[in-house]
GROMACS .gro file of C-alpha atoms in nm:
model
  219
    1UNK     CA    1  13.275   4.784   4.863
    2UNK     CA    2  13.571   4.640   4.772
    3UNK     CA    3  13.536   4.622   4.431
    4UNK     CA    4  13.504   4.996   4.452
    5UNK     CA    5  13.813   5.062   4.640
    6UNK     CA    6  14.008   4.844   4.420
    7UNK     CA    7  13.843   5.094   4.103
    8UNK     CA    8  13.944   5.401   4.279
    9UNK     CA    9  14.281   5.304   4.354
   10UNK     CA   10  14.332   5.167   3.967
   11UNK     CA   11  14.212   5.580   3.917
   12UNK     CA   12  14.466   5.701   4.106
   13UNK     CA   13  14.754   5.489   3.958
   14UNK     CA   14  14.632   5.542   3.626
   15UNK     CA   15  14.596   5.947   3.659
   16UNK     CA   16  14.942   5.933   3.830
   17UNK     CA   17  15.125   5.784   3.551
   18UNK     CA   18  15.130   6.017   3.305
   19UNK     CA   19  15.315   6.259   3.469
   20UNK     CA   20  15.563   6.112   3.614
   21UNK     CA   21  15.898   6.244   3.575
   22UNK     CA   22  16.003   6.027   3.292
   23UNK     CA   23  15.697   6.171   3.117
   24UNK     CA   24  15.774   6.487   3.174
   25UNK     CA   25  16.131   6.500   3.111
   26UNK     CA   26  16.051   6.368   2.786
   27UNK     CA   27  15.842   6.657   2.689
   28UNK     CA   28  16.079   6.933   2.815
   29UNK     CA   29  16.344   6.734   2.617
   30UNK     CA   30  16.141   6.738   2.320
   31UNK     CA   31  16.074   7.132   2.402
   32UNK     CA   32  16.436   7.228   2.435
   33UNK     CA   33  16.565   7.029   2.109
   34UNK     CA   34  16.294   7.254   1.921
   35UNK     CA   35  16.494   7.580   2.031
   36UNK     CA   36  16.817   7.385   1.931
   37UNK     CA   37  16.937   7.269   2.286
   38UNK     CA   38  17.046   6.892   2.317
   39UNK     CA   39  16.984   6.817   2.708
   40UNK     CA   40  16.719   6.910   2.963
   41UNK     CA   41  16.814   7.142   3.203
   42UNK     CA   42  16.889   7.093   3.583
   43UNK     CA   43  16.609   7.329   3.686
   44UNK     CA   44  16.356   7.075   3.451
   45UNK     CA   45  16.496   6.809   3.625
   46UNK     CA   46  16.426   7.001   3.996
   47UNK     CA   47  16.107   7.036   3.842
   48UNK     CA   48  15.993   6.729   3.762
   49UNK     CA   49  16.138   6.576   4.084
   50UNK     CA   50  15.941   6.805   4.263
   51UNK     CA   51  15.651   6.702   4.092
   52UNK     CA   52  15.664   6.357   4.125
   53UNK     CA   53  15.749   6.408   4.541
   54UNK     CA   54  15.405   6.596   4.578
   55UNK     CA   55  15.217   6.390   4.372
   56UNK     CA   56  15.318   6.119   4.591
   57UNK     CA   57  15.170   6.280   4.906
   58UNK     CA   58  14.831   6.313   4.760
   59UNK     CA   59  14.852   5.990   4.592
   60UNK     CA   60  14.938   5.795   4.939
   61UNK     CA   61  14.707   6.033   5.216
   62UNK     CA   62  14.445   5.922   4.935
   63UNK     CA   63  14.533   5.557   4.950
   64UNK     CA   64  14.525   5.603   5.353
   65UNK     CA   65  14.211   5.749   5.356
   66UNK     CA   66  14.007   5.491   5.110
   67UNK     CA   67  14.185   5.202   5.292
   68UNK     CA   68  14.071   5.354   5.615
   69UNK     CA   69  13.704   5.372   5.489
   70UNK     CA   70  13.691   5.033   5.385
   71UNK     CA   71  13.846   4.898   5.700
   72UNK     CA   72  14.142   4.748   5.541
   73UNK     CA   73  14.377   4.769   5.848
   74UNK     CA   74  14.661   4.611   5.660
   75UNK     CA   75  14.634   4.807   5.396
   76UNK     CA   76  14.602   5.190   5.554
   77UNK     CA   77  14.899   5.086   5.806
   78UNK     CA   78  15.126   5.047   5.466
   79UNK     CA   79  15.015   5.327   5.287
   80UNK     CA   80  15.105   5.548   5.573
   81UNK     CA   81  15.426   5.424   5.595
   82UNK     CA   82  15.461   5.604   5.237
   83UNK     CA   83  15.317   5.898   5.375
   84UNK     CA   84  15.623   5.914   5.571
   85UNK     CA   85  15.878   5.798   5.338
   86UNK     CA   86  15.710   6.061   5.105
   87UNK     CA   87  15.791   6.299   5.345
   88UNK     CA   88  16.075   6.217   5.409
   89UNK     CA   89  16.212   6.273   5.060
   90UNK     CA   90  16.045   6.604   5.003
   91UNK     CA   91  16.237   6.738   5.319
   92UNK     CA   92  16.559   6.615   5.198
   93UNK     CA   93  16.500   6.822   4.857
   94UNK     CA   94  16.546   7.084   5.040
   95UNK     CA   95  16.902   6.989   5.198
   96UNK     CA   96  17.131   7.008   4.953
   97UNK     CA   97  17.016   7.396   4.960
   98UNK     CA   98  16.926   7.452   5.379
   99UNK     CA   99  17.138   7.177   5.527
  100UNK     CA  100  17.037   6.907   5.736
  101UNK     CA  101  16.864   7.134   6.030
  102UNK     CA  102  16.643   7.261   5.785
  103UNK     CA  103  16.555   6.932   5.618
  104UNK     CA  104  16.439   6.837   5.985
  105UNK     CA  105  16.216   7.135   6.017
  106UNK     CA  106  16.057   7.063   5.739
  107UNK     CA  107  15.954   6.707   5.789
  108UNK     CA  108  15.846   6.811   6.113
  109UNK     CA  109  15.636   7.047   5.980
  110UNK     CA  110  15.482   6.747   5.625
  111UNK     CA  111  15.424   6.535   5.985
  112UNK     CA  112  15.199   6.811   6.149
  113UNK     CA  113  15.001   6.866   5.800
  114UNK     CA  114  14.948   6.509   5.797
  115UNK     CA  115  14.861   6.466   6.172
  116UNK     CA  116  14.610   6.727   6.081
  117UNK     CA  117  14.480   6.588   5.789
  118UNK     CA  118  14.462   6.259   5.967
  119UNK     CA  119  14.285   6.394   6.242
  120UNK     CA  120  14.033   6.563   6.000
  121UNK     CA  121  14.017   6.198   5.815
  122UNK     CA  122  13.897   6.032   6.202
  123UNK     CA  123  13.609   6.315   6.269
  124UNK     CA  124  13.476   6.333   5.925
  125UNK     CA  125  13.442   5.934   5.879
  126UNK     CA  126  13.311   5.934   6.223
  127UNK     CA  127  13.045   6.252   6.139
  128UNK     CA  128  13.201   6.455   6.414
  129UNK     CA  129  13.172   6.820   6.336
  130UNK     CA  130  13.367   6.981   6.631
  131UNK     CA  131  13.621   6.748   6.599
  132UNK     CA  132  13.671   6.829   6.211
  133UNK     CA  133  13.638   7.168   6.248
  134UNK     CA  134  13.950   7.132   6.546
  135UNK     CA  135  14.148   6.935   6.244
  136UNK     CA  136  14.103   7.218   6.021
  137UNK     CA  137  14.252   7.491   6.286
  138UNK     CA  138  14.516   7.242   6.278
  139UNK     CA  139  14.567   7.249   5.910
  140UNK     CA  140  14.523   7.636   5.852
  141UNK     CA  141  14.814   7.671   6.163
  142UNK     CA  142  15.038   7.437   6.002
  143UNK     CA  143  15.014   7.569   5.704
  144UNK     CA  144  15.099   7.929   5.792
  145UNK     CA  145  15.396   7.768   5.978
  146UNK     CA  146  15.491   7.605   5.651
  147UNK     CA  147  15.458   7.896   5.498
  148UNK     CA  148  15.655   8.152   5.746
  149UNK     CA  149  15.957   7.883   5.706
  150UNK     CA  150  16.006   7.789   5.355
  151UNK     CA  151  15.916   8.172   5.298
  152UNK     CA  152  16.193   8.303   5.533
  153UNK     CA  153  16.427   8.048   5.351
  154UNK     CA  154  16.394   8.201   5.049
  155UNK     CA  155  16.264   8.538   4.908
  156UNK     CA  156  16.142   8.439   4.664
  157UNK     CA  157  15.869   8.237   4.802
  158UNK     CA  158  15.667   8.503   4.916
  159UNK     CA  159  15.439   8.373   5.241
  160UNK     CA  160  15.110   8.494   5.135
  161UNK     CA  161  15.141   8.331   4.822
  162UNK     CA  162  15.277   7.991   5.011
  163UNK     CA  163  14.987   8.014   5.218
  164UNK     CA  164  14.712   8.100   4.969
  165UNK     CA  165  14.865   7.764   4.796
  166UNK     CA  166  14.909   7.553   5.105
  167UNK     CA  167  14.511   7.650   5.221
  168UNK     CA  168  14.410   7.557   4.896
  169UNK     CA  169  14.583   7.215   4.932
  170UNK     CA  170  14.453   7.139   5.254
  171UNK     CA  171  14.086   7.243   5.155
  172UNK     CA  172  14.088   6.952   4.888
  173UNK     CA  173  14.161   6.721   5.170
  174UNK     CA  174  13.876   6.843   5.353
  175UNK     CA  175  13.699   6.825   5.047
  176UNK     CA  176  13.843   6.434   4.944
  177UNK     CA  177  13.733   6.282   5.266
  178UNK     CA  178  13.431   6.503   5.314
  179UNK     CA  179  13.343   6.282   4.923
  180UNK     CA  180  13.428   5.963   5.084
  181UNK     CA  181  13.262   5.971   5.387
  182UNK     CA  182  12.951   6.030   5.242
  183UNK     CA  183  13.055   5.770   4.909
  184UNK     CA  184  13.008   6.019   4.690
  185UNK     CA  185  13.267   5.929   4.463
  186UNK     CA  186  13.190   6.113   4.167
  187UNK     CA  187  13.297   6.413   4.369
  188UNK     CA  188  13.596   6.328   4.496
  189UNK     CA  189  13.705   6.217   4.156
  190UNK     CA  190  13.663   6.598   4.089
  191UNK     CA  191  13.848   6.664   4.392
  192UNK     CA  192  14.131   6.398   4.303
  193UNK     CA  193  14.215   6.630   3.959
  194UNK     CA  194  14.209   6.927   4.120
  195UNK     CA  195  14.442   6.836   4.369
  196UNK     CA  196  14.652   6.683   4.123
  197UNK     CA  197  14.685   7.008   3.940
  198UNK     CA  198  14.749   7.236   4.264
  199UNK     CA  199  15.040   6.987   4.346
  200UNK     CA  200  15.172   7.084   4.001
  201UNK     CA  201  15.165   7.417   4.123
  202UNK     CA  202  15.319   7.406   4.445
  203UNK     CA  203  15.610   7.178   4.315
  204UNK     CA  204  15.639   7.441   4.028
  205UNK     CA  205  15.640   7.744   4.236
  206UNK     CA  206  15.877   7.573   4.476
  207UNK     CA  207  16.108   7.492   4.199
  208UNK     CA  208  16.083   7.807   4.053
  209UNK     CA  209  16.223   7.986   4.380
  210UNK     CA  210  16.490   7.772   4.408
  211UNK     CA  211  16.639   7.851   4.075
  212UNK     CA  212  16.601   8.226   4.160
  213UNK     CA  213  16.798   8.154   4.483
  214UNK     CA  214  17.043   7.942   4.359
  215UNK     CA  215  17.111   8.023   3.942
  216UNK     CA  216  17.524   7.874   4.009
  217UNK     CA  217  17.309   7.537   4.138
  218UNK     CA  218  17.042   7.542   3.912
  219UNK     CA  219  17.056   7.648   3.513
   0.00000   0.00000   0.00000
């Protein structure tokens, strides 16, 4: 079993690499000296940031969940600790914009998702139906509160496009754990790119907003 885990998590570092945000600076840089521009631009950089801060949440809640399954105590205790220094980070990218008070909502708000998808994690290892089916009220309520708040921040993050994105994200943790519990690891390979994308598109659509919001801030 532990041979396994120790494949899995060489996946997951090996599918996160690529695009990290040196990567893709590199290819906007490339892009923009084709149209004759000689630096990438502050909204590529928000970009890729962005990226790499939501990659990092699926990347560690994954490494929580298949050190979990495989009883590595040690291990699961400091991948969660990157949970929350992930989340940390992803609220402050919003402060330089919101201020402090909002940064705060917002990691309250990563903590509840995770609580949720850690709760969901618990009931599906442990084949407990009611209790995932509790964790995923719990995710479908947090994410509509995500939504309603980054939405009202900015208007152009329109909430029922936050929360079609944000249910999507929290069905392929459902789906990820649902794959591990019952070691069906081809599937949640499947599951593991497919969540990669969507966090491409989240961090994207985020990023686009904020340059709408803010063009003096970000060109």
């Amino acid at each position: 079993m532990k041979k396994i885990l120790l494949i899995l998590l060489a996946m997951a570092v090996t599918a996160l690499a690529p695009m990290g945000t040196t990567a893709y600076a590199a290819e906007h840089s490339h892009a923009v000296r084709d149209k004759g521009a000689t630096t990438v631009t502050a909204r590529a950089d928000l970009q890729a940031g962005l990226r790499d801060l939501w990659i990092g949440h699926v990347f560690w809640v994954r490494n929580v969940a298949l050190t979990t399954k495989y009883g590595d105590s040690t291990a699961a205790a400091i991948a969660e600790g990157k949970v929350v220094e992930n989340a940390k980070a992803i609220a402050a990218s919003i402060e330089p914009f919101y201020g402090k008070p909002a940064s705060d909502k917002l990691f309250g708000l990563l903590a509840g998702h995770y609580g949720a998808v850690k709760a969901y994690m618990t009931a599906s290892y442990a084949g407990d139906k009611a209790g995932k089916e509790a964790a995923k009220d719990k995710l479908v309520k947090n994410a509509d509160e995500i939504a309603a708040f980054l939405s009202g921040a900015n208007p152009y993050l329109p909430r029922e496009t936050l929360k079609t994105l944000l249910y999507a994200h929290g069905g392929h943790h459902m789906a990820q754990l649902d794959a591990l519990a019952g070691k069906d690891f081809a599937q949640e390979a499947k599951v593991w790119d497919d969540m990669k994308d969507h966090m491409y598109v989240i961090a994207d659509a985020l990023a686009g907003g904020l340059a709408k919001q803010f063009p003096k801030m970000i060109r």
